PDB file of C-alpha atoms in Angstrom:
ATOM      1  CA  UNK A  19     -16.390  -2.101  20.743  1.00  0.00           C
ATOM      2  CA  UNK A  20     -14.939   0.341  18.302  1.00  0.00           C
ATOM      3  CA  UNK A  21     -12.838  -2.368  16.580  1.00  0.00           C
ATOM      4  CA  UNK A  22     -16.026  -4.265  15.728  1.00  0.00           C
ATOM      5  CA  UNK A  23     -17.088  -1.314  13.530  1.00  0.00           C
ATOM      6  CA  UNK A  24     -13.959  -1.594  11.374  1.00  0.00           C
ATOM      7  CA  UNK A  25     -14.578  -2.809   7.764  1.00  0.00           C
ATOM      8  CA  UNK A  26     -12.648  -6.040   7.764  1.00  0.00           C
ATOM      9  CA  UNK A  27     -11.769  -7.722   4.465  1.00  0.00           C
ATOM     10  CA  UNK A  28     -13.190 -11.171   4.077  1.00  0.00           C
ATOM     11  CA  UNK A  29     -12.458 -13.799   1.414  1.00  0.00           C
ATOM     12  CA  UNK A  30     -10.339 -11.940  -1.053  1.00  0.00           C
ATOM     13  CA  UNK A  31      -8.154 -12.700  -3.987  1.00  0.00           C
ATOM     14  CA  UNK A  32      -4.576 -13.430  -2.729  1.00  0.00           C
ATOM     15  CA  UNK A  33      -2.973 -11.248  -5.354  1.00  0.00           C
ATOM     16  CA  UNK A  34      -5.145  -8.156  -6.050  1.00  0.00           C
ATOM     17  CA  UNK A  35      -7.389  -8.172  -2.961  1.00  0.00           C
ATOM     18  CA  UNK A  36     -10.748  -8.230  -4.782  1.00  0.00           C
ATOM     19  CA  UNK A  37     -13.666  -9.872  -2.984  1.00  0.00           C
ATOM     20  CA  UNK A  38     -14.281 -13.505  -3.886  1.00  0.00           C
ATOM     21  CA  UNK A  39     -17.804 -14.909  -3.466  1.00  0.00           C
ATOM     22  CA  UNK A  40     -16.503 -18.547  -3.662  1.00  0.00           C
ATOM     23  CA  UNK A  41     -14.596 -19.499  -0.544  1.00  0.00           C
ATOM     24  CA  UNK A  42     -13.081 -22.467  -2.336  1.00  0.00           C
ATOM     25  CA  UNK A  43     -10.932 -20.318  -4.674  1.00  0.00           C
ATOM     26  CA  UNK A  44      -8.020 -18.018  -3.884  1.00  0.00           C
ATOM     27  CA  UNK A  45      -7.590 -16.094  -7.124  1.00  0.00           C
ATOM     28  CA  UNK A  46      -9.980 -13.935  -9.208  1.00  0.00           C
ATOM     29  CA  UNK A  47     -10.367 -14.458 -12.974  1.00  0.00           C
ATOM     30  CA  UNK A  48      -8.217 -11.403 -13.765  1.00  0.00           C
ATOM     31  CA  UNK A  49      -5.266 -12.558 -11.685  1.00  0.00           C
ATOM     32  CA  UNK A  50      -5.537 -15.986 -13.167  1.00  0.00           C
ATOM     33  CA  UNK A  51      -4.974 -14.542 -16.632  1.00  0.00           C
ATOM     34  CA  UNK A  52      -2.868 -11.408 -15.961  1.00  0.00           C
ATOM     35  CA  UNK A  53       0.506 -10.962 -14.275  1.00  0.00           C
ATOM     36  CA  UNK A  54       1.240  -8.254 -11.908  1.00  0.00           C
ATOM     37  CA  UNK A  55       4.676  -6.672 -10.923  1.00  0.00           C
ATOM     38  CA  UNK A  56       3.823  -7.333  -7.263  1.00  0.00           C
ATOM     39  CA  UNK A  57       3.166 -10.785  -5.693  1.00  0.00           C
ATOM     40  CA  UNK A  58       0.199  -9.783  -3.546  1.00  0.00           C
ATOM     41  CA  UNK A  59      -1.650  -6.924  -1.903  1.00  0.00           C
ATOM     42  CA  UNK A  60      -2.109  -7.375   1.828  1.00  0.00           C
ATOM     43  CA  UNK A  61      -5.016  -5.035   2.589  1.00  0.00           C
ATOM     44  CA  UNK A  62      -5.865  -4.668   6.248  1.00  0.00           C
ATOM     45  CA  UNK A  63      -9.321  -3.105   5.870  1.00  0.00           C
ATOM     46  CA  UNK A  64     -11.792  -1.813   3.265  1.00  0.00           C
ATOM     47  CA  UNK A  65     -11.652   1.887   2.701  1.00  0.00           C
ATOM     48  CA  UNK A  66     -15.052   2.436   4.255  1.00  0.00           C
ATOM     49  CA  UNK A  67     -16.494   4.216   7.318  1.00  0.00           C
ATOM     50  CA  UNK A  68     -15.591   4.704  10.022  1.00  0.00           C
ATOM     51  CA  UNK A  69     -11.941   4.045   8.949  1.00  0.00           C
ATOM     52  CA  UNK A  70     -12.250   6.198   5.824  1.00  0.00           C
ATOM     53  CA  UNK A  71     -12.785   9.358   7.962  1.00  0.00           C
ATOM     54  CA  UNK A  72      -9.864   8.491  10.285  1.00  0.00           C
ATOM     55  CA  UNK A  73      -7.522   8.108   7.336  1.00  0.00           C
ATOM     56  CA  UNK A  74      -8.710  11.287   5.719  1.00  0.00           C
ATOM     57  CA  UNK A  75      -8.225  13.254   8.942  1.00  0.00           C
ATOM     58  CA  UNK A  76      -4.729  11.766   9.454  1.00  0.00           C
ATOM     59  CA  UNK A  77      -3.648  12.258   5.800  1.00  0.00           C
ATOM     60  CA  UNK A  78      -5.086  15.654   4.852  1.00  0.00           C
ATOM     61  CA  UNK A  79      -5.900  17.462   8.083  1.00  0.00           C
ATOM     62  CA  UNK A  80      -2.754  16.947  10.138  1.00  0.00           C
ATOM     63  CA  UNK A  81      -4.422  14.800  12.814  1.00  0.00           C
ATOM     64  CA  UNK A  82      -1.212  13.133  13.620  1.00  0.00           C
ATOM     65  CA  UNK A  83      -2.470  11.889  16.967  1.00  0.00           C
ATOM     66  CA  UNK A  84      -4.234   9.160  14.852  1.00  0.00           C
ATOM     67  CA  UNK A  85      -0.906   7.813  13.704  1.00  0.00           C
ATOM     68  CA  UNK A  86      -0.333   5.387  16.619  1.00  0.00           C
ATOM     69  CA  UNK A  87      -3.831   3.873  16.313  1.00  0.00           C
ATOM     70  CA  UNK A  88      -3.688   3.480  12.567  1.00  0.00           C
ATOM     71  CA  UNK A  89      -0.210   2.078  12.698  1.00  0.00           C
ATOM     72  CA  UNK A  90      -1.122  -0.423  15.406  1.00  0.00           C
ATOM     73  CA  UNK A  91      -4.186  -1.583  13.557  1.00  0.00           C
ATOM     74  CA  UNK A  92      -2.011  -2.154  10.432  1.00  0.00           C
ATOM     75  CA  UNK A  93       0.651  -3.933  12.416  1.00  0.00           C
ATOM     76  CA  UNK A  94      -1.779  -6.421  14.003  1.00  0.00           C
ATOM     77  CA  UNK A  95      -3.163  -7.249  10.579  1.00  0.00           C
ATOM     78  CA  UNK A  96       0.258  -7.745   9.054  1.00  0.00           C
ATOM     79  CA  UNK A  97       1.309 -10.007  11.954  1.00  0.00           C
ATOM     80  CA  UNK A  98      -1.904 -12.018  11.699  1.00  0.00           C
ATOM     81  CA  UNK A  99      -1.369 -12.553   7.973  1.00  0.00           C
ATOM     82  CA  UNK A 100       2.172 -13.881   8.389  1.00  0.00           C
ATOM     83  CA  UNK A 101       1.296 -16.037  11.337  1.00  0.00           C
ATOM     84  CA  UNK A 102      -1.023 -18.044   9.076  1.00  0.00           C
ATOM     85  CA  UNK A 103       1.664 -18.631   6.444  1.00  0.00           C
ATOM     86  CA  UNK A 104       3.467 -21.906   6.385  1.00  0.00           C
ATOM     87  CA  UNK A 105       6.799 -20.041   5.737  1.00  0.00           C
ATOM     88  CA  UNK A 106       6.846 -17.031   7.959  1.00  0.00           C
ATOM     89  CA  UNK A 107       9.425 -14.955   6.019  1.00  0.00           C
ATOM     90  CA  UNK A 108       8.980 -11.255   6.364  1.00  0.00           C
ATOM     91  CA  UNK A 109      10.524  -8.891   3.700  1.00  0.00           C
ATOM     92  CA  UNK A 110      14.084  -7.679   4.023  1.00  0.00           C
ATOM     93  CA  UNK A 111      13.090  -4.022   3.950  1.00  0.00           C
ATOM     94  CA  UNK A 112      10.071  -1.706   3.899  1.00  0.00           C
ATOM     95  CA  UNK A 113       9.707   0.947   1.200  1.00  0.00           C
ATOM     96  CA  UNK A 114       6.988   3.526   1.750  1.00  0.00           C
ATOM     97  CA  UNK A 115       5.426   4.755  -1.591  1.00  0.00           C
ATOM     98  CA  UNK A 116       7.330   7.989  -2.153  1.00  0.00           C
ATOM     99  CA  UNK A 117       5.795  11.431  -2.332  1.00  0.00           C
ATOM    100  CA  UNK A 118       7.264  14.258  -4.302  1.00  0.00           C
ATOM    101  CA  UNK A 119       9.230  16.864  -2.293  1.00  0.00           C
ATOM    102  CA  UNK A 120       6.676  19.558  -3.339  1.00  0.00           C
ATOM    103  CA  UNK A 121       3.846  17.482  -1.803  1.00  0.00           C
ATOM    104  CA  UNK A 122       6.007  16.884   1.325  1.00  0.00           C
ATOM    105  CA  UNK A 123       6.476  20.583   1.747  1.00  0.00           C
ATOM    106  CA  UNK A 124       2.769  21.325   1.374  1.00  0.00           C
ATOM    107  CA  UNK A 125       1.703  18.684   3.782  1.00  0.00           C
ATOM    108  CA  UNK A 126       4.528  18.880   6.186  1.00  0.00           C
ATOM    109  CA  UNK A 127       4.851  15.177   6.640  1.00  0.00           C
ATOM    110  CA  UNK A 128       4.885  11.875   4.714  1.00  0.00           C
ATOM    111  CA  UNK A 129       1.875  10.074   6.122  1.00  0.00           C
ATOM    112  CA  UNK A 130       2.908   6.647   4.733  1.00  0.00           C
ATOM    113  CA  UNK A 131       6.423   6.968   6.060  1.00  0.00           C
ATOM    114  CA  UNK A 132       4.956   7.727   9.497  1.00  0.00           C
ATOM    115  CA  UNK A 133       3.078   4.502   9.454  1.00  0.00           C
ATOM    116  CA  UNK A 134       6.022   2.570   8.117  1.00  0.00           C
ATOM    117  CA  UNK A 135       8.130   3.648  11.013  1.00  0.00           C
ATOM    118  CA  UNK A 136       5.715   1.856  13.391  1.00  0.00           C
ATOM    119  CA  UNK A 137       5.832  -1.355  11.366  1.00  0.00           C
ATOM    120  CA  UNK A 138       9.636  -1.109  11.157  1.00  0.00           C
ATOM    121  CA  UNK A 139      10.092  -0.719  14.898  1.00  0.00           C
ATOM    122  CA  UNK A 140       7.825  -3.615  15.877  1.00  0.00           C
ATOM    123  CA  UNK A 141       8.872  -5.978  13.145  1.00  0.00           C
ATOM    124  CA  UNK A 142      12.564  -5.065  13.202  1.00  0.00           C
ATOM    125  CA  UNK A 143      12.623  -4.530   9.394  1.00  0.00           C
ATOM    126  CA  UNK A 144      14.694  -1.606   8.085  1.00  0.00           C
ATOM    127  CA  UNK A 145      13.203   1.143   5.965  1.00  0.00           C
ATOM    128  CA  UNK A 146      14.813   2.107   2.627  1.00  0.00           C
ATOM    129  CA  UNK A 147      13.901   5.635   1.529  1.00  0.00           C
ATOM    130  CA  UNK A 148      16.504   5.720  -1.295  1.00  0.00           C
ATOM    131  CA  UNK A 149      15.510   2.623  -3.291  1.00  0.00           C
ATOM    132  CA  UNK A 150      12.689   4.447  -4.971  1.00  0.00           C
ATOM    133  CA  UNK A 151      11.846   8.092  -5.277  1.00  0.00           C
ATOM    134  CA  UNK A 152       9.149  10.253  -6.936  1.00  0.00           C
ATOM    135  CA  UNK A 153      11.044  12.527  -9.317  1.00  0.00           C
ATOM    136  CA  UNK A 154       8.010  14.101 -10.986  1.00  0.00           C
ATOM    137  CA  UNK A 155       5.208  15.969  -9.273  1.00  0.00           C
ATOM    138  CA  UNK A 156       1.644  14.882 -10.274  1.00  0.00           C
ATOM    139  CA  UNK A 157      -1.864  15.579  -9.247  1.00  0.00           C
ATOM    140  CA  UNK A 158      -3.191  13.776  -6.109  1.00  0.00           C
ATOM    141  CA  UNK A 159      -4.833  10.484  -7.188  1.00  0.00           C
ATOM    142  CA  UNK A 160      -7.745  11.251  -4.929  1.00  0.00           C
ATOM    143  CA  UNK A 161      -8.704  14.296  -7.089  1.00  0.00           C
ATOM    144  CA  UNK A 162      -8.862  12.276 -10.285  1.00  0.00           C
ATOM    145  CA  UNK A 163     -11.537   9.917 -11.780  1.00  0.00           C
ATOM    146  CA  UNK A 164     -10.478   6.248 -11.887  1.00  0.00           C
ATOM    147  CA  UNK A 165      -9.842   6.214 -15.667  1.00  0.00           C
ATOM    148  CA  UNK A 166      -7.221   8.946 -15.434  1.00  0.00           C
ATOM    149  CA  UNK A 167      -5.230   7.672 -12.457  1.00  0.00           C
ATOM    150  CA  UNK A 168      -3.113   5.305 -14.409  1.00  0.00           C
ATOM    151  CA  UNK A 169      -1.828   7.966 -16.732  1.00  0.00           C
ATOM    152  CA  UNK A 170      -1.299  10.385 -13.810  1.00  0.00           C
ATOM    153  CA  UNK A 171       1.413   8.134 -12.241  1.00  0.00           C
ATOM    154  CA  UNK A 172       3.203   7.040 -15.395  1.00  0.00           C
ATOM    155  CA  UNK A 173       6.924   7.889 -15.300  1.00  0.00           C
ATOM    156  CA  UNK A 174       6.741   9.601 -11.912  1.00  0.00           C
ATOM    157  CA  UNK A 175       9.004   7.105 -10.060  1.00  0.00           C
ATOM    158  CA  UNK A 176      12.626   6.224 -10.476  1.00  0.00           C
ATOM    159  CA  UNK A 177      14.584   3.501  -8.661  1.00  0.00           C
ATOM    160  CA  UNK A 178      18.180   2.595  -8.032  1.00  0.00           C
ATOM    161  CA  UNK A 179      19.656  -0.882  -8.399  1.00  0.00           C
ATOM    162  CA  UNK A 180      19.014  -2.854  -5.236  1.00  0.00           C
ATOM    163  CA  UNK A 181      20.199  -6.235  -3.969  1.00  0.00           C
ATOM    164  CA  UNK A 182      17.079  -7.139  -2.022  1.00  0.00           C
ATOM    165  CA  UNK A 183      15.234 -10.324  -2.893  1.00  0.00           C
ATOM    166  CA  UNK A 184      11.993  -9.576  -1.012  1.00  0.00           C
ATOM    167  CA  UNK A 185      10.535  -6.129  -0.135  1.00  0.00           C
ATOM    168  CA  UNK A 186       7.244  -4.752   1.063  1.00  0.00           C
ATOM    169  CA  UNK A 187       5.890  -1.599  -0.608  1.00  0.00           C
ATOM    170  CA  UNK A 188       3.852   0.397   1.936  1.00  0.00           C
ATOM    171  CA  UNK A 189       0.802   2.548   1.139  1.00  0.00           C
ATOM    172  CA  UNK A 190      -2.029   3.949   3.119  1.00  0.00           C
ATOM    173  CA  UNK A 191      -4.907   3.422   0.604  1.00  0.00           C
ATOM    174  CA  UNK A 192      -4.942   1.355  -2.613  1.00  0.00           C
ATOM    175  CA  UNK A 193      -7.739   2.344  -4.935  1.00  0.00           C
ATOM    176  CA  UNK A 194      -7.112   1.370  -8.590  1.00  0.00           C
ATOM    177  CA  UNK A 195      -3.715   0.083  -7.845  1.00  0.00           C
ATOM    178  CA  UNK A 196      -2.112   2.414 -10.390  1.00  0.00           C
ATOM    179  CA  UNK A 197       0.387   3.980  -8.008  1.00  0.00           C
ATOM    180  CA  UNK A 198       1.703   0.659  -6.553  1.00  0.00           C
ATOM    181  CA  UNK A 199       1.808  -0.899  -9.988  1.00  0.00           C
ATOM    182  CA  UNK A 200       3.838   1.936 -11.367  1.00  0.00           C
ATOM    183  CA  UNK A 201       6.314   1.901  -8.414  1.00  0.00           C
ATOM    184  CA  UNK A 202       6.602  -1.849  -8.546  1.00  0.00           C
ATOM    185  CA  UNK A 203       7.356  -1.820 -12.287  1.00  0.00           C
ATOM    186  CA  UNK A 204      10.255   0.605 -11.741  1.00  0.00           C
ATOM    187  CA  UNK A 205      11.699  -1.500  -8.922  1.00  0.00           C
ATOM    188  CA  UNK A 206      11.337  -4.684 -11.033  1.00  0.00           C
ATOM    189  CA  UNK A 207      13.290  -3.060 -13.776  1.00  0.00           C
ATOM    190  CA  UNK A 208      16.262  -2.700 -11.518  1.00  0.00           C
ATOM    191  CA  UNK A 209      15.870  -6.247 -10.247  1.00  0.00           C
ATOM    192  CA  UNK A 210      13.606  -8.588 -12.270  1.00  0.00           C
ATOM    193  CA  UNK A 211      13.763 -11.316  -9.632  1.00  0.00           C
ATOM    194  CA  UNK A 212      12.618  -8.970  -6.818  1.00  0.00           C
ATOM    195  CA  UNK A 213       9.615 -10.263  -4.841  1.00  0.00           C
ATOM    196  CA  UNK A 214       7.244  -7.371  -3.959  1.00  0.00           C
ATOM    197  CA  UNK A 215       4.422  -7.494  -1.525  1.00  0.00           C
ATOM    198  CA  UNK A 216       2.138  -4.532  -1.021  1.00  0.00           C
ATOM    199  CA  UNK A 217       1.032  -3.698   2.451  1.00  0.00           C
ATOM    200  CA  UNK A 218      -1.791  -1.153   2.722  1.00  0.00           C
ATOM    201  CA  UNK A 219      -3.935   0.031   5.626  1.00  0.00           C
ATOM    202  CA  UNK A 220      -7.107   0.141   3.446  1.00  0.00           C
ATOM    203  CA  UNK A 221      -8.227  -0.781  -0.031  1.00  0.00           C
ATOM    204  CA  UNK A 222     -11.153   0.568  -1.943  1.00  0.00           C
ATOM    205  CA  UNK A 223     -13.598  -2.246  -2.393  1.00  0.00           C
ATOM    206  CA  UNK A 224     -13.613  -3.361  -5.997  1.00  0.00           C
ATOM    207  CA  UNK A 225     -16.586  -4.681  -7.852  1.00  0.00           C
ATOM    208  CA  UNK A 226     -16.933  -8.458  -7.678  1.00  0.00           C
ATOM    209  CA  UNK A 227     -15.507 -10.396 -10.642  1.00  0.00           C
ATOM    210  CA  UNK A 228     -16.047 -13.871  -9.405  1.00  0.00           C
TER     211      UNK A 228
END
């Protein structure tokens, strides 16, 4: 009964995850005319109630008992997505979006890494915590207006040269996409042929563009 209340994504753009009103198309206008450093965003749910409160409690209020439930919900959606693909090729590794060591010390845990461990265990995909790191501390994105978020995450990540061909960048919530875009750009600089998918538990529902 509770699962029926979850804000499922419907017909969305296969790249950026925006809502599409026309079920006969797979890409929005923006993605048809603009390239992204990542191939697609697989968003499991919209960042709406009741899931929004659960994520907030888990992320900011140390309600770690929510981790197994949120991780399982994410896992089921990822598995469902890949089961519908003609070529069922999972990524070679999972990379949780890094947080700065100062933020880790303040919070006491890396909420995205904790979710990634559940995905890694059940999908048998290794986690790489060294491929990308956050070397500059910045303000939390959630505290900034949308128009400032892109500048806030500029030059905060650095990456090492990697040999992977296909990775998944894991995040809990994607809002403007500024953080995942910045991290993806850095990874692509080290390997221009790298295929990057973004897996997120929830995505802020964008305004319709088609």
